[in-house]
Coordinates of C-alpha atoms in Angstrom, one line a residue:
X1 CA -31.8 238.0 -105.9
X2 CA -35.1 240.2 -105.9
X3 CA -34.7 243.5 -104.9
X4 CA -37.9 245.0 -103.2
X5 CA -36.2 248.8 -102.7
X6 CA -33.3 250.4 -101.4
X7 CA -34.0 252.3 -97.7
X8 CA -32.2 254.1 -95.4
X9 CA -31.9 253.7 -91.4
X10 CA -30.0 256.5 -90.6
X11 CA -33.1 258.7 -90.3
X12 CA -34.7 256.0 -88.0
X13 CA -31.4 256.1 -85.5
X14 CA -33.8 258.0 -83.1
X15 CA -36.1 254.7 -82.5
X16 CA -33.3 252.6 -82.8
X17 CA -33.0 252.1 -79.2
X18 CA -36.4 252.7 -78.3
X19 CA -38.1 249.1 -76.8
X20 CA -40.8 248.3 -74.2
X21 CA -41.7 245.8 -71.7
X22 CA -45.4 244.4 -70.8
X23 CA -46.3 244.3 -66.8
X24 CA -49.4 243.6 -65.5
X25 CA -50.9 246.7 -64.9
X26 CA -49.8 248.0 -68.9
X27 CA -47.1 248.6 -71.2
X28 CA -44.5 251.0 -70.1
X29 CA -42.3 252.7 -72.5
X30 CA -39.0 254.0 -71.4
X31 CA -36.1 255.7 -74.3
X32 CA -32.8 253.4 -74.3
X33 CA -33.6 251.3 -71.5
X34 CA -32.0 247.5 -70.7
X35 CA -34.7 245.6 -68.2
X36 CA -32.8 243.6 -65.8
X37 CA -35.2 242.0 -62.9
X38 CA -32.9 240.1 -60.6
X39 CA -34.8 238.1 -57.6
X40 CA -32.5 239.2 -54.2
X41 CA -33.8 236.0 -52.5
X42 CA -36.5 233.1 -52.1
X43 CA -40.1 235.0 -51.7
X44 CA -38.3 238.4 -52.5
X45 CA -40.5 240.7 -54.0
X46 CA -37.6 243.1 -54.4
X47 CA -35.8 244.0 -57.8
X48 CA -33.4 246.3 -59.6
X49 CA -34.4 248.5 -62.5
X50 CA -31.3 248.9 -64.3
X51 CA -31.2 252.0 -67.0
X52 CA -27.9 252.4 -69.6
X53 CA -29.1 255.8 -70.5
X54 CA -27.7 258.4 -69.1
X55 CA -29.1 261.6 -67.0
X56 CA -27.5 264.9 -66.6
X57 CA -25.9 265.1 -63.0
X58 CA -28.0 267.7 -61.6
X59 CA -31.1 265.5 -61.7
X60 CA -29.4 262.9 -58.8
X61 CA -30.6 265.8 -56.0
X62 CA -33.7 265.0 -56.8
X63 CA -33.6 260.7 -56.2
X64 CA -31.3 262.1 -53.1
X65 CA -34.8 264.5 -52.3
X66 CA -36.9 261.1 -52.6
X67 CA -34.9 259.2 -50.1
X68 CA -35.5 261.6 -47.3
X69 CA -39.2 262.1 -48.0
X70 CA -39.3 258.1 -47.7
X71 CA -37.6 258.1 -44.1
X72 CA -40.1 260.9 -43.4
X73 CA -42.6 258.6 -44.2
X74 CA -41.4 256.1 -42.1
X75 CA -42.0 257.6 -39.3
X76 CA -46.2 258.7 -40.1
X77 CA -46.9 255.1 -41.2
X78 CA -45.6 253.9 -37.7
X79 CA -48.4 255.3 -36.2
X80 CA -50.9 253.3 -37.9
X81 CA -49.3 250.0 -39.3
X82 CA -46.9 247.1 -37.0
X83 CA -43.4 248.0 -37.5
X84 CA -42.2 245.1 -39.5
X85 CA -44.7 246.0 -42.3
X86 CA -43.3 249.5 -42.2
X87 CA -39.5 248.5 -42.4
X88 CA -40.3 246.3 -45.2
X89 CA -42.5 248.8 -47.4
X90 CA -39.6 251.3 -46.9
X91 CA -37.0 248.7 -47.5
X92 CA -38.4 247.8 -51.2
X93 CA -39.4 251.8 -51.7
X94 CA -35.2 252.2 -51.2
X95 CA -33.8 250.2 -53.4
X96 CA -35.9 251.0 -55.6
X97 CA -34.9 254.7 -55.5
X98 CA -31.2 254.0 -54.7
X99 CA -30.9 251.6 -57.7
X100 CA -32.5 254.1 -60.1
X101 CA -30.1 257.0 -58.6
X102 CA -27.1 254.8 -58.9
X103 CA -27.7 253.4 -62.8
X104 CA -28.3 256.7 -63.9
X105 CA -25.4 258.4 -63.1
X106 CA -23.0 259.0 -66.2
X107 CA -22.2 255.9 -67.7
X108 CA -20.0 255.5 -70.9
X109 CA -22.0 256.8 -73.6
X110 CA -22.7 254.5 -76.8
X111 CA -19.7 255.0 -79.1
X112 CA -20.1 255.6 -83.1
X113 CA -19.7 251.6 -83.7
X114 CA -22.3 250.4 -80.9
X115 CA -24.9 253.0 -82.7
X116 CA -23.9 251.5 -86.1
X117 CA -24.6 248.3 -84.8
X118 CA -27.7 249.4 -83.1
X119 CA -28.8 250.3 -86.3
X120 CA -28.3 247.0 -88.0
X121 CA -30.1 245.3 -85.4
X122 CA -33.4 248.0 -85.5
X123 CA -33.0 246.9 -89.4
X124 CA -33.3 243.6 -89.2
X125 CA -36.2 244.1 -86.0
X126 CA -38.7 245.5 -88.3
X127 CA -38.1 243.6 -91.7
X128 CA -37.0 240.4 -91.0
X129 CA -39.6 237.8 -92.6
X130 CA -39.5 235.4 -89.7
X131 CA -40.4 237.0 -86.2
X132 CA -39.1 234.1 -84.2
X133 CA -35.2 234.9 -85.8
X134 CA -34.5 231.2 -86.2
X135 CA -35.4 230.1 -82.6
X136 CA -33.9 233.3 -80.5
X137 CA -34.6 235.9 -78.8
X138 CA -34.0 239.1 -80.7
X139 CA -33.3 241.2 -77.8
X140 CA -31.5 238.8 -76.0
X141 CA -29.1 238.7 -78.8
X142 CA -28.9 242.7 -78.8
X143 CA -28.4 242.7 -74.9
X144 CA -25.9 239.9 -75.2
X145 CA -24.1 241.5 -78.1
X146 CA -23.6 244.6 -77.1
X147 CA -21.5 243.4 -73.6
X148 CA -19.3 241.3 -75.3
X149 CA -18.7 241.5 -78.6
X150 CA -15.9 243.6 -79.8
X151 CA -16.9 247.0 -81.5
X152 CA -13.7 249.4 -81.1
X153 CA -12.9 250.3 -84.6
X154 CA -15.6 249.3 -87.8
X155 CA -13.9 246.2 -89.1
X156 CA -14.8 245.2 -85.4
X157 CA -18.7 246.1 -86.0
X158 CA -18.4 244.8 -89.2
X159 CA -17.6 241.8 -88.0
X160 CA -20.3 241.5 -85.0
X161 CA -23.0 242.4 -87.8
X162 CA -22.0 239.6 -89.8
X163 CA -22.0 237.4 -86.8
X164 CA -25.4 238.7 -85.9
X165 CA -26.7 238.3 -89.6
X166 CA -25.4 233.9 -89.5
X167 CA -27.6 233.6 -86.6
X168 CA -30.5 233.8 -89.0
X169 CA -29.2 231.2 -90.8
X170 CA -30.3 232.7 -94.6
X171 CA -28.4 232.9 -96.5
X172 CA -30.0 235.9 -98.8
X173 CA -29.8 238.0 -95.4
X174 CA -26.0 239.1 -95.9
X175 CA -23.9 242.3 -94.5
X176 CA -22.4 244.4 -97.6
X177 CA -19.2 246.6 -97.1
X178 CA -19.4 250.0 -98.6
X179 CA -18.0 248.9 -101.6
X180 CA -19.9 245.4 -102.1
X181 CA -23.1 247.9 -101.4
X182 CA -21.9 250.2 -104.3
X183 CA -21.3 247.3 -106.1
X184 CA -25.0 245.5 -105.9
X185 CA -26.5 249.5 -106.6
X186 CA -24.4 249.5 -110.1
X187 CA -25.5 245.9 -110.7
X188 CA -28.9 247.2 -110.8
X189 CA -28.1 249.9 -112.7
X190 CA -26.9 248.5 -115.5
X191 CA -22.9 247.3 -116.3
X192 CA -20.9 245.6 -114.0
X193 CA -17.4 244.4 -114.0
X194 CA -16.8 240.9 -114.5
X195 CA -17.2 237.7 -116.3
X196 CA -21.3 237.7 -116.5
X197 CA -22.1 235.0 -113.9
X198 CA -25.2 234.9 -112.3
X199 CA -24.9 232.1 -109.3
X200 CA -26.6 230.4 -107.0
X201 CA -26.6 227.6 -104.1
X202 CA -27.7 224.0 -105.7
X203 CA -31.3 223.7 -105.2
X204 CA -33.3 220.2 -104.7
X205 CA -31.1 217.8 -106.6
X206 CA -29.6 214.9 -104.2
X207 CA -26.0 213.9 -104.3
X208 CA -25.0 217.2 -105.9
X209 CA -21.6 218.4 -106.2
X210 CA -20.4 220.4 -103.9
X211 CA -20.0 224.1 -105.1
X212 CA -22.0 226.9 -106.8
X213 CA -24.1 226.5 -109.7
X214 CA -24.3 228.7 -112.9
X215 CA -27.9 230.0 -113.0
X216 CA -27.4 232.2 -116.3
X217 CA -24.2 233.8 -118.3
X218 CA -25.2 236.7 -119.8
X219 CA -25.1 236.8 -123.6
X220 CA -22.0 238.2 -125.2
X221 CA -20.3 238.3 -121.9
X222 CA -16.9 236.4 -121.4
X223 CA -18.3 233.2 -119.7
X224 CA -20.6 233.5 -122.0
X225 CA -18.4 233.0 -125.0
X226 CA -16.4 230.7 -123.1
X227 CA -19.3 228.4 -123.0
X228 CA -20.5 228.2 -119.3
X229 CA -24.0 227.2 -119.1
X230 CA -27.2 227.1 -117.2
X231 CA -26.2 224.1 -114.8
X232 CA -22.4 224.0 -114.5
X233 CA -21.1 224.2 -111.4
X234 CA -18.0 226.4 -110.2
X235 CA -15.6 224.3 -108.3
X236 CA -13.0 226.8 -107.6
X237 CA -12.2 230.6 -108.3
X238 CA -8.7 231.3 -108.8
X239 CA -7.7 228.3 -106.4
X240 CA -10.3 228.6 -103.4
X241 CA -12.4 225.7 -103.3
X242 CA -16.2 227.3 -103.3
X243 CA -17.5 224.4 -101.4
X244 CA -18.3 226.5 -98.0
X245 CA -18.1 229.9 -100.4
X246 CA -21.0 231.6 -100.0
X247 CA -22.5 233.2 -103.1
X248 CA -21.6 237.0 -102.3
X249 CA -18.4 235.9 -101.5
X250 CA -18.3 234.2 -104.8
X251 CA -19.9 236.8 -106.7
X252 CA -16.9 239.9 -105.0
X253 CA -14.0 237.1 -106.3
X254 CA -15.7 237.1 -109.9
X255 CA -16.0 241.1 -110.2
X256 CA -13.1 242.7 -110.4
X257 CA -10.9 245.4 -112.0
X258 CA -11.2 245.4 -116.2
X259 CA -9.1 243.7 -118.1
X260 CA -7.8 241.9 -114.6
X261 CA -8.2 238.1 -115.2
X262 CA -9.8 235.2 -112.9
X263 CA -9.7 231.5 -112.6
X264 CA -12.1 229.3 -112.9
X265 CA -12.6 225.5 -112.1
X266 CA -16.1 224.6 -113.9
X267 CA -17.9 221.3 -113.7
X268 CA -20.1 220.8 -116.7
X269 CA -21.9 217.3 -116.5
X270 CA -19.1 214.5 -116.5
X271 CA -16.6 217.1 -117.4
X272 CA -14.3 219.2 -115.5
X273 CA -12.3 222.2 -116.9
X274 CA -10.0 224.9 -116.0
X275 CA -10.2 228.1 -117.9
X276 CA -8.7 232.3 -117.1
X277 CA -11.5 234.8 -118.0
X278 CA -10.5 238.8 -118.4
X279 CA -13.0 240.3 -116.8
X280 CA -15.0 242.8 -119.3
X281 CA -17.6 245.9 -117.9
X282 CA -20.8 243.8 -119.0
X283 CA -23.7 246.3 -120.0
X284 CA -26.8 244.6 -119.0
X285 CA -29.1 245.7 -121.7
X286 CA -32.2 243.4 -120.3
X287 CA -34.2 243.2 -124.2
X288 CA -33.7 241.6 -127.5
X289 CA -36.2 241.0 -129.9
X290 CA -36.7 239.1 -133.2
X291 CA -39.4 239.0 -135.7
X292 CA -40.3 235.2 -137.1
X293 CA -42.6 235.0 -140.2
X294 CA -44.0 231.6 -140.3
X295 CA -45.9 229.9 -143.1
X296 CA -49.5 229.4 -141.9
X297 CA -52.2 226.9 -143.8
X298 CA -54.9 229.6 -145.3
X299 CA -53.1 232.6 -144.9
X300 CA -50.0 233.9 -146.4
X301 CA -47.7 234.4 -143.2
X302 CA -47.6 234.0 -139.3
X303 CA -46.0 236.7 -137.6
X304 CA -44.5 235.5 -134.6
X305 CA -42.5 238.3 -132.1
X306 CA -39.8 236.9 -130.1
X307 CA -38.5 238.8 -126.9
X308 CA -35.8 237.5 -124.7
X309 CA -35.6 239.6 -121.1
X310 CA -32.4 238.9 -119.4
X311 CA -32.4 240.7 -116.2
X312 CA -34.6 243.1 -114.4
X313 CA -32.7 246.3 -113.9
X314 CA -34.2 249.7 -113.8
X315 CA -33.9 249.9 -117.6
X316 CA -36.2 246.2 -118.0
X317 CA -40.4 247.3 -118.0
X318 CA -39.7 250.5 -120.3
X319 CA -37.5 247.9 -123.1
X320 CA -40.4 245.4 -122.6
X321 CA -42.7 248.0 -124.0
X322 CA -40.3 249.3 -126.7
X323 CA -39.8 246.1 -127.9
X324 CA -43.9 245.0 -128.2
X325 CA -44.3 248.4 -129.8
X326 CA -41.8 247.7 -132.5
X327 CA -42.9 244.7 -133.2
X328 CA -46.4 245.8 -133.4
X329 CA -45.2 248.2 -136.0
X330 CA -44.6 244.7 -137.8
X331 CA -48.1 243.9 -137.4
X332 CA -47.3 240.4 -135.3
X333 CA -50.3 238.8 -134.0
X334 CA -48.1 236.6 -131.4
X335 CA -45.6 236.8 -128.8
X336 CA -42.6 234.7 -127.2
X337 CA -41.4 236.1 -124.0
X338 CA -38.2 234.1 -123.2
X339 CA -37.3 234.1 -119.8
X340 CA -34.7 231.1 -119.7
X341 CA -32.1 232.5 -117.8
X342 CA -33.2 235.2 -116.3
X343 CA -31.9 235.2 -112.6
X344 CA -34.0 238.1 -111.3
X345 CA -33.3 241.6 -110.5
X346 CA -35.3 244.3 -109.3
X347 CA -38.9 243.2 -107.6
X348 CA -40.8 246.3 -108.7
X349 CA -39.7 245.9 -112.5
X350 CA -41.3 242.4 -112.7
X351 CA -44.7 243.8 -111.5
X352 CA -44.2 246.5 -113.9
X353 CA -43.7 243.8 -116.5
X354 CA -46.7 241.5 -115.5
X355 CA -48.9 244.8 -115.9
X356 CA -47.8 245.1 -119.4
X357 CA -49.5 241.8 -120.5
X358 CA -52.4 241.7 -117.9
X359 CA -55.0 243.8 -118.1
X360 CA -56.7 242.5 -114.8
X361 CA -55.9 239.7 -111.9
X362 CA -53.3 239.1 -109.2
X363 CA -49.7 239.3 -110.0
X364 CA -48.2 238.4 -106.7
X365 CA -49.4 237.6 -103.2
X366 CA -46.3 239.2 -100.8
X367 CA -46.5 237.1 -97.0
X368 CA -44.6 237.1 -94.1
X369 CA -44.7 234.2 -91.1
X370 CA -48.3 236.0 -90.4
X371 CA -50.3 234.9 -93.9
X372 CA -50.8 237.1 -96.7
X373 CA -49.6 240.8 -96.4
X374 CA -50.1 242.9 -99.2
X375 CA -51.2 241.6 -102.7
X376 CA -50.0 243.0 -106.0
X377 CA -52.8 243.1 -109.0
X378 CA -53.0 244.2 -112.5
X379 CA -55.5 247.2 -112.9
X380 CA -55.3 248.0 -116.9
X381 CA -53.5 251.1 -116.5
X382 CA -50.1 249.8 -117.9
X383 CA -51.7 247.0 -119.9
X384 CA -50.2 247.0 -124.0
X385 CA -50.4 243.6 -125.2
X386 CA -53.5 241.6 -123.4
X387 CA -55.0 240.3 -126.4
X388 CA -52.5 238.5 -128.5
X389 CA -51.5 234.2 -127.5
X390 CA -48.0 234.4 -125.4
X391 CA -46.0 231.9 -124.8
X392 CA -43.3 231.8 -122.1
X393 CA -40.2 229.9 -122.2
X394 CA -38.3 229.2 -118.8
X395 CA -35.5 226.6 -117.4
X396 CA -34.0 225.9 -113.9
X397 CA -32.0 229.3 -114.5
X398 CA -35.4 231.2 -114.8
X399 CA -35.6 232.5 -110.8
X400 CA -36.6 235.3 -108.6
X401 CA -38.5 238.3 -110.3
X402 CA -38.9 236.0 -113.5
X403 CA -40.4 233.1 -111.3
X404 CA -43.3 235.6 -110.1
X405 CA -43.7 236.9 -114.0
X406 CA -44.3 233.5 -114.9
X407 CA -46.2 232.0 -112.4
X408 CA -48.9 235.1 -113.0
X409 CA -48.9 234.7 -116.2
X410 CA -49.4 231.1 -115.9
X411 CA -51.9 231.2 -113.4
X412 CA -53.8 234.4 -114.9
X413 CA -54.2 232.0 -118.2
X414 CA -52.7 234.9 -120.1
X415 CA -49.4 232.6 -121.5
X416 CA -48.5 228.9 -122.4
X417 CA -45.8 228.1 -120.6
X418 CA -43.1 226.0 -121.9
X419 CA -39.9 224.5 -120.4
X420 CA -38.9 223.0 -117.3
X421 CA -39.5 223.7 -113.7
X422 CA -37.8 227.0 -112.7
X423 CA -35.2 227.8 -109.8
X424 CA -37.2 227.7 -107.0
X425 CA -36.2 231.2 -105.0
X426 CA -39.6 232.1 -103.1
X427 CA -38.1 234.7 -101.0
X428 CA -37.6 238.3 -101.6
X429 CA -35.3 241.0 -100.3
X430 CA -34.7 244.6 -99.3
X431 CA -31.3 246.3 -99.6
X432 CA -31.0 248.7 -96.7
X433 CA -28.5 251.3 -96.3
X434 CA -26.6 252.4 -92.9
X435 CA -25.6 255.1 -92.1
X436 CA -21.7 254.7 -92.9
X437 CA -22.6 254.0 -96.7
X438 CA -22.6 250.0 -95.5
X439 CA -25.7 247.8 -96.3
X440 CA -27.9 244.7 -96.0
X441 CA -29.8 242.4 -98.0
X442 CA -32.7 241.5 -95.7
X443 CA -35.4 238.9 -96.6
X444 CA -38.4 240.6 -96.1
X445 CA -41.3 237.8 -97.3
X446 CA -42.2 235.0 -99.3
X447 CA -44.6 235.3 -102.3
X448 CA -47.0 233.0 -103.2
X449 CA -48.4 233.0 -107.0
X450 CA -51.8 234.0 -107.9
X451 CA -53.1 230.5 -107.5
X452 CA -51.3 230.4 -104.0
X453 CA -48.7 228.1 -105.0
X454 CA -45.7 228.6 -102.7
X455 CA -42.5 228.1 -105.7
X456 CA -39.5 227.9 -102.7
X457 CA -37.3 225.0 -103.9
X458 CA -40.1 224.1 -105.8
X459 CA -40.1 226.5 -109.0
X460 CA -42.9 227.0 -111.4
X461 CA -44.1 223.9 -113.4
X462 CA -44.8 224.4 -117.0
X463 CA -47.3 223.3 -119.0
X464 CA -45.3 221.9 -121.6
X465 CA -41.7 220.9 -121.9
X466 CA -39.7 221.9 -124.9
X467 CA -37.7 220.1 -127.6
X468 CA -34.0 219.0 -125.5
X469 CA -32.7 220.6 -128.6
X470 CA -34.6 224.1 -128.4
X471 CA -32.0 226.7 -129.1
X472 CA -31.3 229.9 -125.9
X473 CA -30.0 231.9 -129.3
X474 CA -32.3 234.4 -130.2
X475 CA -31.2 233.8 -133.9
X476 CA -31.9 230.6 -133.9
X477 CA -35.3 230.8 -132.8
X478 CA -37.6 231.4 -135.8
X479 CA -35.8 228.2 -137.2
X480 CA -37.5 225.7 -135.0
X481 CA -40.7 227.1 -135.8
X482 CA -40.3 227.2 -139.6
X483 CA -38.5 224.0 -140.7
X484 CA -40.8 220.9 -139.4
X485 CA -37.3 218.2 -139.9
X486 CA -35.7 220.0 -137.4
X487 CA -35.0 218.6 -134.1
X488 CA -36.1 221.2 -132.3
X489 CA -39.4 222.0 -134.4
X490 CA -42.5 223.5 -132.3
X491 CA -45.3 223.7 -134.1
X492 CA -46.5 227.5 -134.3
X493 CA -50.0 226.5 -133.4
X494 CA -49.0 223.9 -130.5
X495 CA -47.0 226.6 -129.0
X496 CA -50.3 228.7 -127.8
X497 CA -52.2 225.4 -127.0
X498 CA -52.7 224.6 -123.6

């Protein structure tokens, strides 16, 4: 998942009520109101104007005041208009003022959960990606909500968030408990408890089983060395079938405490197996870097340097740089930036990184349901390493943040990209925190590369595919490129040829 940034709506709790309603004559704005025209009859011009905020009880002498001058009224506009025009003006001018008086007496005021709701629903109002919400009307949904769901205690409100959030029908828009939210914030921080799974829905491939597939196992981590790969799907976790599991449901069953074990049922091709993993805290440390001296025709050495990003966490732009700046202390004059994978991460650390190798051109176009929104472009100011050939390696487990890093520096020209077609996640979300320490994962857009290629369920197509035997060990690497029997031999000056 691509995180855009992490915002709070507990200071916007003030407009989270706040709506308006369009009449013929202008917009009128009201604080915390609920609209409610009801037709009393057949050519009725008549309604009610029904308020749920409250007033303080010394205000209703004055609605009682209004009803008195109306009668007195009644009686001037007799002298100049037939009586059953009078009765009828005075009639609508009534009910009018009596309904107002009566719906804002002291009603029940909005509890702690139906604010915490509230707030959810402002949330998903303003950042929500699609405006239509799936087919519904938003404030419909509020209105209808807030009568009769349940909200007396939080697992309650919980529960009607959720149920708000699967009307969306996303499922990267997702409700996260105080703890899951706590959770996703260390994730991008850098260590997490658990097996080193990064997991996704199966994307584009007919007939597939049903389950979760493995997008990436992080290196050194216990799936890892218990050889689950890019591809495999997860059948089970410690009995429950994942078939309807969704992924953040998955993802809470894999975590756990250390040294606390899990069970997994793993599909890998024709092959099914059972297998216990302990669950290890896995540091996320998003570079490695290798440098490959190759023997070049006319000159005594290539010097190739090899960078592998795993994930984008905070940490992911600043190791980028440290690594090209050791290995220009090596005097290479190439790079490989392998990105097979690399599930995502953080949104703003893949800009960061696409800055570091352009020195100009667009990174990212960001859109919502209205076209293009905001653009991201390199300016030069972060640019390190814009003049050296780059090649990029990806695979269907390259997705997210890595998706945008390679499509713009695919469609910049700046890198040769080599692999095959990518994940296919063309969405993007924000995490937003409530105000009980609760959160949510909100699609905000779409992104479209710099050639306006839309990726989602799709992925980004590379130029070349590499050897079926290409090694994902770093150490392995330089091999391929040095030893021309090998099966998985690139040739060092094919690999920057488009």
């Amino acid at each position: 998942m691509d995180v855009v940034s992490y915002s709070s709506a507990a200071a916007r709790l003030s407009l989270v009520l706040s709506s308006s309603i369009r009449n013929p004559n202008g917009t009128l704005n009201f604080a915390n109101p609920s609209f409610q025209f009801q037709p009393l009859k057949k050519n009725s011009y008549r309604f009610r104007l029904v308020l749920v905020s409250c007033v303080k009880p010394q205000k209703l002498g004055l609605y009682s005041a209004n009803v008195k001058k109306v009668l007195n009224w009644k009686g001037k506009l007799k002298q100049h208009f037939p009586f059953g025009l009078v009765q009828f003006v005075v009639g609508v001018v009534l009910v009018m003022s009596v309904s107002i008086a009566v719906s804002r007496t002291p009603s029940s005021a909005l509890t702690e959960e139906n604010l915490l709701f509230l707030e959810a629903w402002r949330t998903i109002d303003r950042a929500y990606v699609d405006k239509k919400f799936n087919g519904q009307s938003w404030f419909r949904y509020r209105e209808d909500a807030l009568r009769k769901e349940p909200t007396k205690n939080r697992e309650e409100t919980y529960t009607a968030i959720r149920k708000m959030l699967a009307t969306l029908n996303d499922p990267f828009t997702r409700f996260l408990e105080p703890e899951k939210f706590k959770s996703l914030r260390s994730g991008t921080q850098g260590a997490l408890t658990g097996v080193g799974l990064s997991i996704g829905y199966p994307i584009g491939f007919d007939g597939s089983p049903a389950g979760l597939v493995v997008i990436s196992s992080t290196p050194g981590a216990p799936a890892y060395r218990s050889g689950i790969m890019s591809g495999d799907v997860i059948l089970a976790i410690d009995g429950t079938s994942t078939e309807t599991m969704g992924i953040y449901d998955a993802a809470e069953r894999l975590q756990g405490p250390e040294g606390s074990s899990v069970e997994l049922t793993i599909l890998s091709g024709p092959e099914t197996k059972q297998m216990a993993l302990k669950r290890e805290r896995v540091s996320l440390n998003p570079v490695t870097s290798r440098l490959c001296e190759v023997a070049a025709v006319g000159k005594d050495t290539s010097r190739i340097g090899y960078i592998k990003l795993t994930t984008f966490n905070q940490n992911a732009s600043r190791a980028v740089k440290e690594a090209i700046e050791t290995l220009r202390s090596n005097n290479v004059n190439a790079f490989v930036l392998d990105l097979r994978d690399n599930s995502g991460g953080l949104f703003p650390e893949g800009i960061e990184i696409a800055k570091i190798w352009l020195d100009k051109g667009v990174i990212v176009y960001i859109c919502d349901s209205q076209g293009v929104r905001d653009i991201y472009e390199a300016d030069g100011n972060n640019a390190i390493a814009t003049s050296e050939p780059l090649a990029v390696l990806v695979n269907k487990g390259t997705a997210s943040a890595s998706e945008i890093l390679a499509g713009a520096l695919k469609d910049n020209k700046r890198a040769v990209v080599y692999g095959e077609p990518t994940y296919g996640k063309g969405k993007i979300q924000s995490v937003f925190e409530l105000s009980d320490g609760s959160g949510m994962a909100v699609t905000v857009a779409r992104y479209e590369t710099p050639a306006h290629t839309d990726i989602d369920k799709v992925g980004v197509i590379p130029d070349h595919p590499l050897p079926t035997s290409f090694p994902k060990k770093e150490d392995d690497f330089c091999s391929c490129l040095k030893d021309s029997a090998s099966a998985c031999y690139l040739n060092k000056v094919k690999l920057f040829s488009r």
